[in-house]
PDB file of C-alpha atoms in Angstrom:
ATOM      1  CA  MET A  59     -13.011  -3.106  -0.315  1.00 57.00           C
ATOM      2  CA  ASN A  60     -12.654  -1.138  -3.518  1.00 73.00           C
ATOM      3  CA  THR A  61     -15.128   1.640  -2.800  1.00 90.00           C
ATOM      4  CA  GLU A  62     -14.782   3.141  -6.281  1.00 95.00           C
ATOM      5  CA  LYS A  63     -15.990  -0.081  -7.945  1.00 96.00           C
ATOM      6  CA  LEU A  64     -18.813  -0.417  -5.403  1.00 96.00           C
ATOM      7  CA  LYS A  65     -19.859   3.167  -6.118  1.00 97.00           C
ATOM      8  CA  LYS A  66     -19.943   2.435  -9.875  1.00 97.00           C
ATOM      9  CA  ILE A  67     -22.037  -0.697  -9.295  1.00 97.00           C
ATOM     10  CA  LYS A  68     -24.515   1.387  -7.276  1.00 97.00           C
ATOM     11  CA  GLU A  69     -24.717   3.906 -10.132  1.00 96.00           C
ATOM     12  CA  ILE A  70     -25.460   1.107 -12.617  1.00 96.00           C
ATOM     13  CA  LEU A  71     -28.193  -0.264 -10.371  1.00 96.00           C
ATOM     14  CA  LYS A  72     -29.732   3.171  -9.727  1.00 95.00           C
ATOM     15  CA  GLU A  73     -29.966   3.717 -13.465  1.00 93.00           C
ATOM     16  CA  GLU A  74     -31.994   0.499 -13.833  1.00 92.00           C
ATOM     17  CA  TYR A  75     -33.957   0.371 -10.564  1.00 93.00           C
ATOM     18  CA  LYS A  76     -34.212   3.995  -9.328  1.00 88.00           C
ATOM     19  CA  ASP A  77     -37.976   3.920  -8.726  1.00 88.00           C
ATOM     20  CA  LYS A  78     -38.346   0.195  -8.152  1.00 92.00           C
ATOM     21  CA  MET A  79     -36.040  -0.569  -5.231  1.00 93.00           C
ATOM     22  CA  SER A  80     -35.289   1.001  -1.861  1.00 93.00           C
ATOM     23  CA  ASP A  81     -31.837   2.400  -1.147  1.00 92.00           C
ATOM     24  CA  THR A  82     -31.307  -0.316   1.477  1.00 95.00           C
ATOM     25  CA  ALA A  83     -32.181  -3.084  -0.978  1.00 96.00           C
ATOM     26  CA  MET A  84     -30.042  -1.483  -3.697  1.00 95.00           C
ATOM     27  CA  ASP A  85     -27.113  -1.212  -1.296  1.00 96.00           C
ATOM     28  CA  ALA A  86     -27.320  -4.924  -0.424  1.00 97.00           C
ATOM     29  CA  PHE A  87     -27.668  -5.735  -4.141  1.00 97.00           C
ATOM     30  CA  ALA A  88     -24.563  -3.698  -5.009  1.00 97.00           C
ATOM     31  CA  LYS A  89     -22.547  -5.297  -2.210  1.00 97.00           C
ATOM     32  CA  ALA A  90     -23.505  -8.801  -3.370  1.00 98.00           C
ATOM     33  CA  LEU A  91     -22.434  -7.993  -6.947  1.00 98.00           C
ATOM     34  CA  HIS A  92     -19.221  -6.339  -5.749  1.00 97.00           C
ATOM     35  CA  TYR A  93     -18.322  -9.348  -3.622  1.00 97.00           C
ATOM     36  CA  SER A  94     -18.970 -11.772  -6.486  1.00 97.00           C
ATOM     37  CA  LEU A  95     -17.024  -9.741  -9.039  1.00 96.00           C
ATOM     38  CA  PHE A  96     -14.088  -8.381  -7.065  1.00 95.00           C
ATOM     39  CA  VAL A  97     -13.673 -10.262  -3.794  1.00 95.00           C
ATOM     40  CA  GLY A  98     -14.710 -13.849  -4.504  1.00 94.00           C
ATOM     41  CA  GLN A  99     -13.970 -13.455  -8.229  1.00 93.00           C
ATOM     42  CA  TYR A 100     -16.669 -16.008  -8.961  1.00 94.00           C
ATOM     43  CA  ASP A 101     -17.610 -17.168 -12.437  1.00 94.00           C
ATOM     44  CA  LEU A 102     -19.688 -14.599 -14.269  1.00 96.00           C
ATOM     45  CA  ASP A 103     -22.813 -16.794 -14.279  1.00 94.00           C
ATOM     46  CA  ASP A 104     -23.147 -15.609 -10.685  1.00 95.00           C
ATOM     47  CA  ILE A 105     -24.126 -12.115 -11.894  1.00 96.00           C
ATOM     48  CA  PRO A 106     -27.531 -13.013 -13.406  1.00 95.00           C
ATOM     49  CA  ALA A 107     -28.245 -15.251 -10.401  1.00 95.00           C
ATOM     50  CA  ILE A 108     -27.688 -12.290  -8.064  1.00 96.00           C
ATOM     51  CA  ILE A 109     -29.735 -10.002 -10.317  1.00 95.00           C
ATOM     52  CA  PHE A 110     -32.683 -12.421 -10.470  1.00 94.00           C
ATOM     53  CA  GLU A 111     -32.520 -13.043  -6.711  1.00 95.00           C
ATOM     54  CA  HIS A 112     -32.683  -9.344  -5.863  1.00 95.00           C
ATOM     55  CA  GLU A 113     -35.339  -8.608  -8.475  1.00 94.00           C
ATOM     56  CA  SER A 114     -37.425 -11.463  -7.087  1.00 94.00           C
ATOM     57  CA  GLU A 115     -37.034 -10.243  -3.491  1.00 94.00           C
ATOM     58  CA  GLU A 116     -38.241  -6.801  -4.583  1.00 92.00           C
ATOM     59  CA  GLU A 117     -40.954  -8.243  -6.859  1.00 92.00           C
ATOM     60  CA  ILE A 118     -39.470  -6.580  -9.937  1.00 91.00           C
ATOM     61  CA  GLU A 119     -40.231  -8.105 -13.311  1.00 87.00           C
ATOM     62  CA  GLY A 120     -38.613  -7.411 -16.639  1.00 78.00           C
ATOM     63  CA  GLY A 121     -35.277  -5.971 -15.568  1.00 77.00           C
ATOM     64  CA  ASP A 122     -32.615  -5.781 -18.277  1.00 87.00           C
ATOM     65  CA  TRP A 123     -30.008  -8.198 -16.923  1.00 91.00           C
ATOM     66  CA  PHE A 124     -28.105  -8.242 -20.249  1.00 90.00           C
ATOM     67  CA  TYR A 125     -27.473  -4.512 -20.001  1.00 93.00           C
ATOM     68  CA  ILE A 126     -26.490  -4.699 -16.330  1.00 95.00           C
ATOM     69  CA  PHE A 127     -24.187  -7.654 -17.045  1.00 96.00           C
ATOM     70  CA  GLY A 128     -22.438  -5.720 -19.829  1.00 95.00           C
ATOM     71  CA  GLN A 129     -21.990  -2.685 -17.585  1.00 96.00           C
ATOM     72  CA  LEU A 130     -20.587  -4.817 -14.765  1.00 97.00           C
ATOM     73  CA  ILE A 131     -18.052  -6.727 -16.852  1.00 97.00           C
ATOM     74  CA  ASP A 132     -16.766  -3.384 -18.129  1.00 96.00           C
ATOM     75  CA  LEU A 133     -15.659  -2.698 -14.541  1.00 97.00           C
ATOM     76  CA  LEU A 134     -13.347  -5.731 -14.511  1.00 97.00           C
ATOM     77  CA  GLU A 135      -9.622  -5.079 -14.840  1.00 96.00           C
ATOM     78  CA  ASP A 136      -8.012  -6.508 -17.959  1.00 97.00           C
ATOM     79  CA  ASN A 137      -5.834  -9.397 -16.809  1.00 97.00           C
ATOM     80  CA  GLU A 138      -5.428 -13.172 -16.910  1.00 97.00           C
ATOM     81  CA  THR A 139      -8.110 -13.815 -14.278  1.00 96.00           C
ATOM     82  CA  THR A 140     -10.631 -11.674 -16.131  1.00 97.00           C
ATOM     83  CA  ALA A 141      -9.731 -13.328 -19.434  1.00 97.00           C
ATOM     84  CA  LYS A 142     -10.430 -16.774 -17.939  1.00 97.00           C
ATOM     85  CA  ARG A 143     -13.725 -15.620 -16.441  1.00 97.00           C
ATOM     86  CA  LEU A 144     -14.848 -13.995 -19.707  1.00 97.00           C
ATOM     87  CA  TYR A 145     -13.766 -17.011 -21.763  1.00 97.00           C
ATOM     88  CA  ARG A 146     -15.662 -19.479 -19.539  1.00 97.00           C
ATOM     89  CA  SER A 147     -18.713 -17.235 -19.589  1.00 96.00           C
ATOM     90  CA  PHE A 148     -18.757 -16.803 -23.361  1.00 97.00           C
ATOM     91  CA  MET A 149     -17.880 -20.378 -24.273  1.00 97.00           C
ATOM     92  CA  HIS A 150     -19.970 -22.231 -21.676  1.00 96.00           C
ATOM     93  CA  GLU A 151     -22.615 -19.977 -20.138  1.00 92.00           C
ATOM     94  CA  PHE A 152     -23.989 -16.987 -22.071  1.00 90.00           C
ATOM     95  CA  ASP A 153     -23.553 -16.135 -25.739  1.00 91.00           C
ATOM     96  CA  LEU A 154     -23.304 -12.396 -25.155  1.00 94.00           C
ATOM     97  CA  LEU A 155     -21.651 -10.012 -27.585  1.00 94.00           C
ATOM     98  CA  ASP A 156     -20.486  -7.744 -24.715  1.00 94.00           C
ATOM     99  CA  THR A 157     -18.578 -10.632 -23.149  1.00 96.00           C
ATOM    100  CA  PHE A 158     -16.941 -11.587 -26.430  1.00 97.00           C
ATOM    101  CA  LEU A 159     -15.923  -8.001 -27.248  1.00 96.00           C
ATOM    102  CA  LYS A 160     -14.357  -7.409 -23.820  1.00 96.00           C
ATOM    103  CA  LEU A 161     -12.583 -10.754 -24.110  1.00 97.00           C
ATOM    104  CA  VAL A 162     -11.134 -10.158 -27.579  1.00 96.00           C
ATOM    105  CA  ASN A 163     -10.622  -6.392 -27.545  1.00 94.00           C
ATOM    106  CA  HIS A 164      -9.158  -6.063 -24.050  1.00 96.00           C
ATOM    107  CA  ASN A 165      -8.046  -9.496 -22.830  1.00 97.00           C
ATOM    108  CA  ALA A 166      -6.938 -11.459 -25.910  1.00 96.00           C
ATOM    109  CA  GLU A 167      -3.282 -11.239 -24.855  1.00 97.00           C
ATOM    110  CA  TYR A 168      -4.113 -13.466 -21.855  1.00 98.00           C
ATOM    111  CA  LEU A 169      -5.619 -16.230 -24.008  1.00 97.00           C
ATOM    112  CA  SER A 170      -3.847 -19.016 -25.835  1.00 97.00           C
ATOM    113  CA  ALA A 171      -4.006 -18.897 -29.635  1.00 95.00           C
ATOM    114  CA  GLU A 172      -6.298 -21.936 -29.508  1.00 97.00           C
ATOM    115  CA  GLU A 173      -8.704 -20.304 -27.018  1.00 97.00           C
ATOM    116  CA  LEU A 174      -8.840 -17.119 -29.081  1.00 96.00           C
ATOM    117  CA  ALA A 175      -9.514 -19.087 -32.273  1.00 95.00           C
ATOM    118  CA  LYS A 176     -12.314 -21.080 -30.581  1.00 96.00           C
ATOM    119  CA  ALA A 177     -13.937 -17.919 -29.212  1.00 96.00           C
ATOM    120  CA  LYS A 178     -13.786 -16.213 -32.621  1.00 95.00           C
ATOM    121  CA  GLU A 179     -15.164 -19.298 -34.358  1.00 95.00           C
ATOM    122  CA  LYS A 180     -18.100 -19.382 -31.950  1.00 96.00           C
ATOM    123  CA  ALA A 181     -18.696 -15.633 -32.317  1.00 96.00           C
ATOM    124  CA  PHE A 182     -18.759 -15.772 -36.113  1.00 95.00           C
ATOM    125  CA  GLY A 183     -21.272 -18.630 -35.845  1.00 95.00           C
ATOM    126  CA  LEU A 184     -23.506 -16.603 -33.506  1.00 95.00           C
ATOM    127  CA  PHE A 185     -23.300 -12.951 -34.389  1.00 95.00           C
ATOM    128  CA  ASP A 186     -23.743 -10.930 -37.533  1.00 92.00           C
ATOM    129  CA  ARG A 187     -20.456 -10.784 -39.417  1.00 91.00           C
ATOM    130  CA  GLN A 188     -20.880  -7.059 -40.152  1.00 92.00           C
ATOM    131  CA  ILE A 189     -21.311  -6.223 -36.451  1.00 92.00           C
ATOM    132  CA  LEU A 190     -18.134  -8.133 -35.616  1.00 93.00           C
ATOM    133  CA  GLU A 191     -16.198  -6.478 -38.420  1.00 90.00           C
ATOM    134  CA  ASP A 192     -17.500  -3.047 -37.347  1.00 91.00           C
ATOM    135  CA  CYS A 193     -16.061  -3.838 -33.899  1.00 88.00           C
ATOM    136  CA  GLY A 194     -12.682  -4.630 -35.468  1.00 88.00           C
ATOM    137  CA  ILE A 195     -12.991  -8.411 -35.198  1.00 89.00           C
ATOM    138  CA  GLU A 196     -11.794 -10.423 -38.163  1.00 85.00           C
ATOM    139  CA  GLU A 197     -11.984 -14.131 -38.815  1.00 78.00           C
ATOM    140  CA  GLU A 198      -8.658 -15.902 -38.789  1.00 68.00           C
TER     141      GLU A 198
END
């Protein structure tokens, strides 16, 4: 088990849930996220499912899953597997700017030209053009 990644996941969760969740519950939460992200390498739609499950068990309402999701995907290594997971997530699951930026800025080399073009086309249809340009993303 990559203890460094698990430690970072715990830090992310403590930032969000410090007064709302016991250490035991947070530890189990972090382990579930770590397993999904780094051991099982499941699709990224698993992350919100795990977040909602643990929030529900602890009777927490109104957690910021978007923020947690963005923090967690930042922990992923840039490689072909990550590129595929980010691409599937952005194109078929969640229209999140964080996912798109990590995909294009750090994993574009692992995508086909067609996949990259489709992702950019979708992004320019969803997000403010100025935000994308400020992030160094240009339309083809």
